[in-house]
Short mmCIF file of C-alpha atoms in Angstrom, two decimals:
data_model
loop_
_atom_site.label_atom_id
_atom_site.label_comp_id
_atom_site.label_asym_id
_atom_site.label_seq_id
_atom_site.Cartn_x
_atom_site.Cartn_y
_atom_site.Cartn_z
CA UNK A 84 -0.20 0.39 0.02
CA UNK A 85 1.63 3.33 -1.29
CA UNK A 86 0.98 6.35 1.06
CA UNK A 87 1.65 10.22 0.41
CA UNK A 88 4.41 11.21 2.23
CA UNK A 89 4.16 15.02 2.20
CA UNK A 90 2.26 17.79 0.70
CA UNK A 91 3.64 19.26 -2.09
CA UNK A 92 2.89 22.44 -4.12
CA UNK A 93 3.53 23.27 -8.13
CA UNK A 94 5.79 25.90 -9.10
CA UNK A 95 5.68 27.03 -12.30
CA UNK A 96 4.17 24.46 -13.60
CA UNK A 97 7.66 22.79 -13.54
CA UNK A 98 8.93 22.98 -9.48
CA UNK A 99 7.15 20.81 -7.11
CA UNK A 100 7.95 22.13 -3.25
CA UNK A 101 7.55 19.68 -0.31
CA UNK A 102 5.42 21.93 2.06
CA UNK A 103 5.62 20.05 5.08
CA UNK A 104 9.66 20.60 5.22
CA UNK A 105 8.95 24.38 6.86
CA UNK A 106 7.93 25.70 3.19
CA UNK A 107 4.03 26.72 4.25
CA UNK A 108 3.64 30.42 3.51
CA UNK A 109 3.93 32.75 0.59
CA UNK A 110 7.13 33.78 2.21
CA UNK A 111 8.86 30.83 2.84
CA UNK A 112 7.89 30.11 -1.23
CA UNK A 113 10.26 33.15 -2.09
CA UNK A 114 13.05 32.25 0.53
CA UNK A 115 13.16 28.24 -0.45
CA UNK A 116 13.24 29.34 -3.90
CA UNK A 117 15.98 32.60 -2.98
CA UNK A 118 13.84 34.55 -5.26
CA UNK A 119 13.95 38.62 -4.71
CA UNK A 120 10.72 39.68 -3.86
CA UNK A 121 10.47 43.19 -5.12
CA UNK A 122 8.61 43.88 -8.39
CA UNK A 123 7.15 40.59 -8.56
CA UNK A 124 3.90 39.09 -7.89
CA UNK A 125 2.51 35.40 -6.92
CA UNK A 126 -0.58 33.77 -7.62
CA UNK A 127 -2.08 30.96 -6.51
CA UNK A 128 -4.43 28.76 -7.89
CA UNK A 129 -5.21 31.80 -10.63
CA UNK A 130 -5.51 34.91 -7.95
CA UNK A 131 -2.94 36.83 -7.24
CA UNK A 132 -1.82 37.34 -3.82
CA UNK A 133 -1.47 40.78 -2.20
CA UNK A 134 2.36 41.17 -1.21
CA UNK A 135 0.72 42.63 2.02
CA UNK A 136 -0.88 38.86 2.67
CA UNK A 137 2.05 36.79 1.73
CA UNK A 138 2.97 36.09 5.44
CA UNK A 139 -0.76 34.60 6.21
CA UNK A 140 -1.22 32.77 3.05
CA UNK A 141 -1.14 29.38 3.75
CA UNK A 142 -0.76 26.72 1.31
CA UNK A 143 -2.54 23.83 0.58
CA UNK A 144 -2.20 20.31 -0.80
CA UNK A 145 -2.24 20.51 -4.55
CA UNK A 146 -1.85 24.37 -4.63
CA UNK A 147 -0.55 25.57 -8.05
CA UNK A 148 1.16 29.20 -7.78
CA UNK A 149 2.55 30.84 -10.39
CA UNK A 150 5.96 33.67 -9.81
CA UNK A 151 6.48 35.95 -12.21
CA UNK A 152 8.29 39.32 -12.09
CA UNK A 153 7.64 42.79 -13.28
CA UNK A 154 8.86 43.64 -17.21
CA UNK A 155 8.77 47.44 -18.63
CA UNK A 156 9.74 46.14 -22.30
CA UNK A 157 7.72 48.52 -24.50
CA UNK B 67 -17.75 54.77 -21.35
CA UNK B 68 -20.64 56.80 -22.73
CA UNK B 69 -23.09 56.38 -25.00
CA UNK B 70 -22.80 59.55 -26.28
CA UNK B 71 -19.89 58.17 -28.39
CA UNK B 72 -21.92 56.18 -30.09
CA UNK B 73 -23.63 59.25 -31.88
CA UNK B 74 -23.26 60.85 -35.15
CA UNK B 75 -23.48 59.23 -38.66
CA UNK B 76 -20.16 57.62 -40.62
CA UNK B 77 -20.29 58.95 -44.24
CA UNK B 78 -19.70 56.21 -47.30
CA UNK B 79 -16.08 56.35 -47.63
CA UNK B 80 -16.53 55.43 -43.82
CA UNK B 81 -18.51 52.60 -44.73
CA UNK B 82 -16.37 51.98 -47.61
CA UNK B 83 -13.14 51.54 -45.88
CA UNK B 84 -14.26 50.04 -42.67
CA UNK B 85 -16.70 47.00 -44.41
CA UNK B 86 -15.11 43.90 -42.89
CA UNK B 87 -15.33 45.30 -39.11
CA UNK B 88 -18.54 46.79 -39.45
CA UNK B 89 -19.98 43.06 -40.83
CA UNK B 90 -18.67 41.97 -36.71
CA UNK B 91 -22.21 41.51 -34.72
CA UNK B 92 -20.64 43.09 -31.55
CA UNK B 93 -19.02 45.89 -34.08
CA UNK B 94 -21.73 47.35 -36.21
CA UNK B 95 -22.05 51.04 -37.08
CA UNK B 96 -22.95 52.13 -33.52
CA UNK B 97 -19.22 50.93 -32.47
CA UNK B 98 -17.44 51.98 -34.92
CA UNK B 99 -19.06 55.13 -34.63
CA UNK B 100 -17.84 55.12 -31.59
CA UNK B 101 -14.34 55.27 -32.57
CA UNK B 102 -14.96 57.92 -34.57
CA UNK B 103 -15.32 59.87 -31.20
CA UNK B 104 -13.17 58.32 -29.07
CA UNK B 105 -9.96 60.30 -28.25
CA UNK B 106 -7.30 58.38 -26.92
CA UNK B 107 -3.89 59.22 -26.08
CA UNK B 108 -0.16 56.55 -26.98
CA UNK B 109 2.53 56.91 -24.25
CA UNK B 110 5.44 55.21 -25.90
CA UNK B 111 6.02 55.20 -29.74
CA UNK B 112 8.43 52.27 -29.85
CA UNK B 113 7.74 48.59 -30.35
CA UNK B 114 4.09 48.30 -29.04
CA UNK B 115 2.93 52.18 -30.11
CA UNK B 116 3.63 51.38 -33.18
CA UNK B 117 1.53 48.42 -33.34
CA UNK B 118 -1.38 49.61 -30.83
CA UNK B 119 -1.07 53.26 -32.73
CA UNK B 120 -1.45 51.49 -36.38
CA UNK B 121 -3.96 49.21 -35.28
CA UNK B 122 -6.42 51.70 -34.27
CA UNK B 123 -5.83 53.84 -36.66
CA UNK B 124 -6.04 51.69 -39.54
CA UNK B 125 -9.54 51.36 -37.29
CA UNK B 126 -10.72 54.18 -37.80
CA UNK B 127 -10.47 55.66 -33.89
CA UNK B 128 -10.84 59.17 -34.47
CA UNK B 129 -8.06 60.91 -32.66
CA UNK B 130 -5.01 59.95 -31.16
CA UNK B 131 -2.51 61.68 -29.45
CA UNK B 132 1.12 60.04 -29.55
CA UNK B 133 3.68 61.26 -27.06
CA UNK B 134 7.59 60.40 -26.31
CA UNK B 135 10.39 62.45 -26.41
CA UNK B 136 12.71 59.53 -27.81
CA UNK B 137 14.58 59.32 -31.63
CA UNK B 138 14.09 56.86 -33.93
CA UNK B 139 17.69 54.52 -33.21
CA UNK B 140 19.29 51.52 -35.72
CA UNK B 141 18.75 49.36 -33.17
CA UNK B 142 14.54 49.76 -33.02
CA UNK B 143 14.41 49.16 -36.60
CA UNK B 144 13.79 45.02 -36.43
CA UNK B 145 10.55 45.32 -34.04
CA UNK B 146 9.38 49.54 -34.45
CA UNK B 147 7.57 48.86 -37.93
CA UNK B 148 6.83 52.40 -38.55
CA UNK B 149 10.02 53.06 -39.03
CA UNK B 150 12.91 52.90 -41.41
CA UNK B 151 16.31 54.44 -42.00
CA UNK B 152 15.56 57.12 -43.07
CA UNK B 153 13.50 57.72 -39.77
CA UNK B 154 17.19 57.46 -38.06
CA UNK B 155 17.76 60.20 -35.29
CA UNK B 156 13.97 61.34 -36.13
CA UNK B 157 11.47 62.18 -33.14
CA UNK B 158 9.26 58.85 -32.74
CA UNK B 159 6.57 60.29 -32.13
CA UNK B 160 6.37 62.52 -35.44
CA UNK B 161 8.02 59.31 -37.38
CA UNK B 162 4.71 57.59 -36.35
CA UNK B 163 2.65 60.39 -36.84
CA UNK B 164 3.44 59.73 -40.67
CA UNK B 165 3.37 56.89 -41.13
CA UNK B 166 -0.14 57.35 -39.84
CA UNK B 167 -1.37 59.81 -42.13
CA UNK B 168 0.07 57.39 -44.91
CA UNK B 169 -1.96 54.72 -43.60
CA UNK B 170 -5.35 56.62 -42.81
CA UNK B 171 -5.44 60.38 -43.66
CA UNK B 172 -8.86 60.30 -41.28
CA UNK B 173 -8.45 60.44 -37.85
CA UNK B 174 -6.66 63.02 -36.55
CA UNK B 175 -3.06 63.29 -34.57
CA UNK B 176 -1.80 65.19 -32.15
CA UNK B 177 2.39 64.30 -31.20
CA UNK B 178 3.88 65.55 -28.39
CA UNK B 179 7.79 65.01 -28.46
CA UNK B 180 8.72 64.36 -25.05
CA UNK B 181 8.70 62.53 -22.00
CA UNK B 182 5.44 62.16 -19.12
CA UNK B 183 6.79 63.73 -16.54
CA UNK B 184 5.03 64.12 -12.63
CA UNK B 185 4.64 68.08 -13.99
CA UNK B 186 3.04 67.25 -17.74
CA UNK B 187 0.78 64.22 -17.18
CA UNK B 188 -1.82 65.99 -16.01
CA UNK B 189 -1.95 67.93 -19.37
CA UNK B 190 -0.86 65.29 -21.83
CA UNK B 191 -3.14 62.77 -20.65
CA UNK B 192 -6.45 64.73 -19.93
CA UNK B 193 -9.49 65.01 -22.48
CA UNK B 194 -9.18 61.31 -23.41
CA UNK B 195 -10.94 58.11 -23.03
CA UNK B 196 -8.49 55.63 -22.89
CA UNK B 197 -4.31 55.95 -22.01
CA UNK B 198 -2.85 53.21 -23.46
CA UNK B 199 0.58 52.20 -21.74
CA UNK B 200 3.60 51.20 -24.45
CA UNK B 201 6.43 52.89 -22.00
CA UNK B 202 9.99 51.03 -21.49
CA UNK B 203 10.67 52.22 -18.21
CA UNK B 204 9.17 51.08 -14.59
CA UNK B 205 8.75 55.00 -13.14
CA UNK B 206 7.04 56.81 -16.19
CA UNK B 207 4.22 52.95 -15.46
CA UNK B 208 3.94 53.55 -12.30
CA UNK B 209 2.94 57.84 -12.69
CA UNK B 210 0.69 56.82 -15.25
CA UNK B 211 -1.43 54.55 -13.38
CA UNK B 212 -1.13 56.69 -10.79
CA UNK B 213 -2.34 59.26 -12.17
CA UNK B 214 -5.42 57.19 -13.90
CA UNK B 215 -6.96 56.27 -11.09
CA UNK B 216 -6.60 59.43 -9.51
CA UNK B 217 -8.98 60.85 -12.47
CA UNK B 218 -10.82 57.67 -13.42
CA UNK B 219 -9.64 57.20 -16.54
CA UNK B 220 -8.69 53.92 -17.98
CA UNK B 221 -5.84 52.29 -18.44
CA UNK B 222 -4.59 49.58 -20.76
CA UNK B 223 -0.90 48.80 -19.94
CA UNK B 224 0.73 46.37 -21.57
CA UNK B 225 4.80 45.08 -21.84
CA UNK B 226 6.79 43.06 -23.19
CA UNK B 227 10.54 41.36 -22.70
CA UNK B 228 12.66 38.26 -24.12
CA UNK B 229 9.84 35.86 -24.95
CA UNK B 230 7.28 37.26 -22.75
CA UNK B 231 4.27 39.54 -22.63
CA UNK B 232 1.95 40.80 -19.92
CA UNK B 233 -1.17 42.59 -20.18
CA UNK B 234 -3.71 44.34 -17.91
CA UNK B 235 -6.66 46.94 -17.97
CA UNK B 236 -6.63 49.50 -15.24
CA UNK B 237 -10.71 49.92 -15.36
CA UNK B 238 -12.12 52.17 -13.04
CA UNK B 239 -15.38 50.56 -13.47
CA UNK B 240 -13.93 47.69 -11.77
CA UNK B 241 -12.87 46.66 -8.32
CA UNK B 242 -9.98 44.54 -9.11
CA UNK B 243 -6.92 47.04 -8.11
CA UNK B 244 -4.68 48.93 -10.26
CA UNK B 245 -1.05 48.15 -11.80
CA UNK B 246 1.02 49.09 -8.78
CA UNK B 247 -1.58 45.85 -6.51
CA UNK B 248 0.05 43.82 -8.54
CA UNK B 249 3.97 44.82 -8.91
CA UNK B 250 4.05 47.22 -5.90
CA UNK B 251 7.88 48.19 -6.41
CA UNK B 252 9.33 47.36 -9.47
CA UNK B 253 12.09 49.10 -10.20
CA UNK B 254 13.82 50.56 -13.21
CA UNK B 255 17.02 48.81 -12.76
CA UNK B 256 15.16 45.92 -13.96
CA UNK B 257 13.50 44.20 -16.61
CA UNK B 258 13.59 46.70 -19.48
CA UNK B 259 14.18 45.78 -23.32
CA UNK B 260 18.25 47.98 -24.18
CA UNK B 261 18.80 45.23 -20.48
CA UNK B 262 17.48 41.86 -21.23
CA UNK B 263 16.48 41.87 -25.06
CA UNK B 264 13.37 41.39 -26.82
CA UNK B 265 12.48 39.27 -29.32
CA UNK B 266 10.83 41.17 -32.45
CA UNK B 267 8.27 39.43 -33.33
CA UNK B 268 7.42 39.07 -29.50
CA UNK B 269 6.80 42.65 -29.84
CA UNK B 270 4.12 42.38 -32.50
CA UNK B 271 2.25 39.77 -30.75
CA UNK B 272 1.90 41.95 -27.41
CA UNK B 273 1.19 44.84 -29.64
CA UNK B 274 -1.98 42.89 -31.34
CA UNK B 275 -3.00 42.05 -27.83
CA UNK B 276 -2.93 45.35 -26.64
CA UNK B 277 -4.63 47.26 -29.54
CA UNK B 278 -7.55 44.23 -29.88
CA UNK B 279 -8.61 44.45 -26.32
CA UNK B 280 -7.98 48.29 -26.47
CA UNK B 281 -10.01 47.74 -29.42
CA UNK B 282 -12.97 46.17 -27.27
CA UNK B 283 -13.03 48.41 -24.43
CA UNK B 284 -13.29 50.97 -27.11
CA UNK B 285 -16.75 48.87 -28.24
CA UNK B 286 -18.23 48.53 -25.25
CA UNK B 287 -17.32 44.84 -25.48
CA UNK B 288 -16.00 42.81 -22.51
CA UNK B 289 -12.32 41.88 -22.20
CA UNK B 290 -10.35 40.16 -20.04
CA UNK B 291 -8.05 42.07 -18.44
CA UNK B 292 -10.80 44.58 -16.74
CA UNK B 293 -9.72 41.78 -13.44
CA UNK B 294 -7.17 39.79 -14.65
CA UNK B 295 -3.85 39.89 -15.52
CA UNK B 296 -2.87 37.89 -18.74
CA UNK B 297 1.45 36.66 -19.29
CA UNK B 298 2.11 35.44 -22.94
CA UNK B 299 4.72 32.90 -23.70
CA UNK B 300 6.36 33.18 -26.07
CA UNK B 301 7.68 29.94 -26.07
CA UNK B 302 5.03 27.61 -25.14
CA UNK B 303 2.67 29.99 -27.21
CA UNK B 304 0.75 29.82 -23.75
CA UNK B 305 -1.54 33.02 -22.33
CA UNK B 306 -2.38 32.35 -18.79
CA UNK B 307 -4.73 34.84 -17.06
CA UNK B 308 -4.53 35.18 -13.81
CA UNK B 309 -7.49 37.09 -11.30
CA UNK B 310 -6.52 40.34 -9.42
CA UNK B 311 -7.96 42.13 -6.33
CA UNK B 312 -6.89 45.46 -5.05
CA UNK B 313 -4.39 45.34 -2.40
CA UNK B 314 -5.98 47.14 0.65
CA UNK B 315 -2.10 48.04 1.59
CA UNK B 316 -1.42 50.12 -1.92
CA UNK B 317 -0.82 52.94 -1.74
CA UNK B 318 -2.41 54.43 -5.31
CA UNK B 319 -6.30 52.70 -5.46
CA UNK B 320 -5.57 54.62 -1.07
CA UNK B 321 -5.15 57.55 -1.26
CA UNK B 322 -5.07 57.78 2.79
CA UNK B 323 -2.76 55.55 2.58
CA UNK B 324 -0.19 57.35 0.47
CA UNK B 325 -0.82 60.85 2.75
CA UNK B 326 0.60 58.85 5.72
CA UNK B 327 3.44 57.25 3.63
CA UNK B 328 4.74 60.60 3.23
#
């Protein structure tokens, strides 16, 4: 019998992240990926999450997370 | 948007010129009149501005204001298709206006060969139905966003870099926040064409999306950009749409926070 050892979220459709190893909020994701938070937005399950709530936004198993940076070229 | 924009009548030459778009069920004569009576300002006459202005002038948007203080450079030519070798050294807004008049001399075009700043933004952007942001730096993007939110003027903003594009509409009639609700602290040191490079064809792709959704907004047709941000991937041909919500800590949408900050 197989069972799930940990919950995972998918980051930018390619990077599975174990959310039971200290990664539980969006702030944790940014630290885990070593991403600069300025000019970056995060969408969870296709909804942009305001940066002011990243530290309170708890991740759930199977969440689909997109991290994207602002671009300025015209 | 006001129904008064659909007033008046089209001339025979206009029915002929715009016949292929007027025949669309959700466009029609009323839609064409809305375009004819619309006043649109395009900030930035580079890659995106070239594409957007060409479609809007071609489609019969009655008044266009083109703003750009830069001159055409050789490195612009791969993606700024309204310009040619003789354009180099000439002001972009002026060169673009001449190209547009050769395409459609029935539209009214005003040029402002300068950069938008805090001192002139009011004078340059007021008296328009739609502001279209085609600029190449964050400081101008943030300034335009702030002015549009404060003055309740819709803003269609887009950007392109590498193989990626981004678009969103700041719609005064929606409560889904502004550009700064999504990107709160962008810096001019990041992500510009001159530092990161850009695929010229992606400028055409993103500019076409920006023109298409601008036309839909002017025609009073639905656009997903009213409450979403679109990410366009030129590698996978994927388009992601993410719902936007107003950020309760945004100093643009909540002016009292701005006052507290200062």
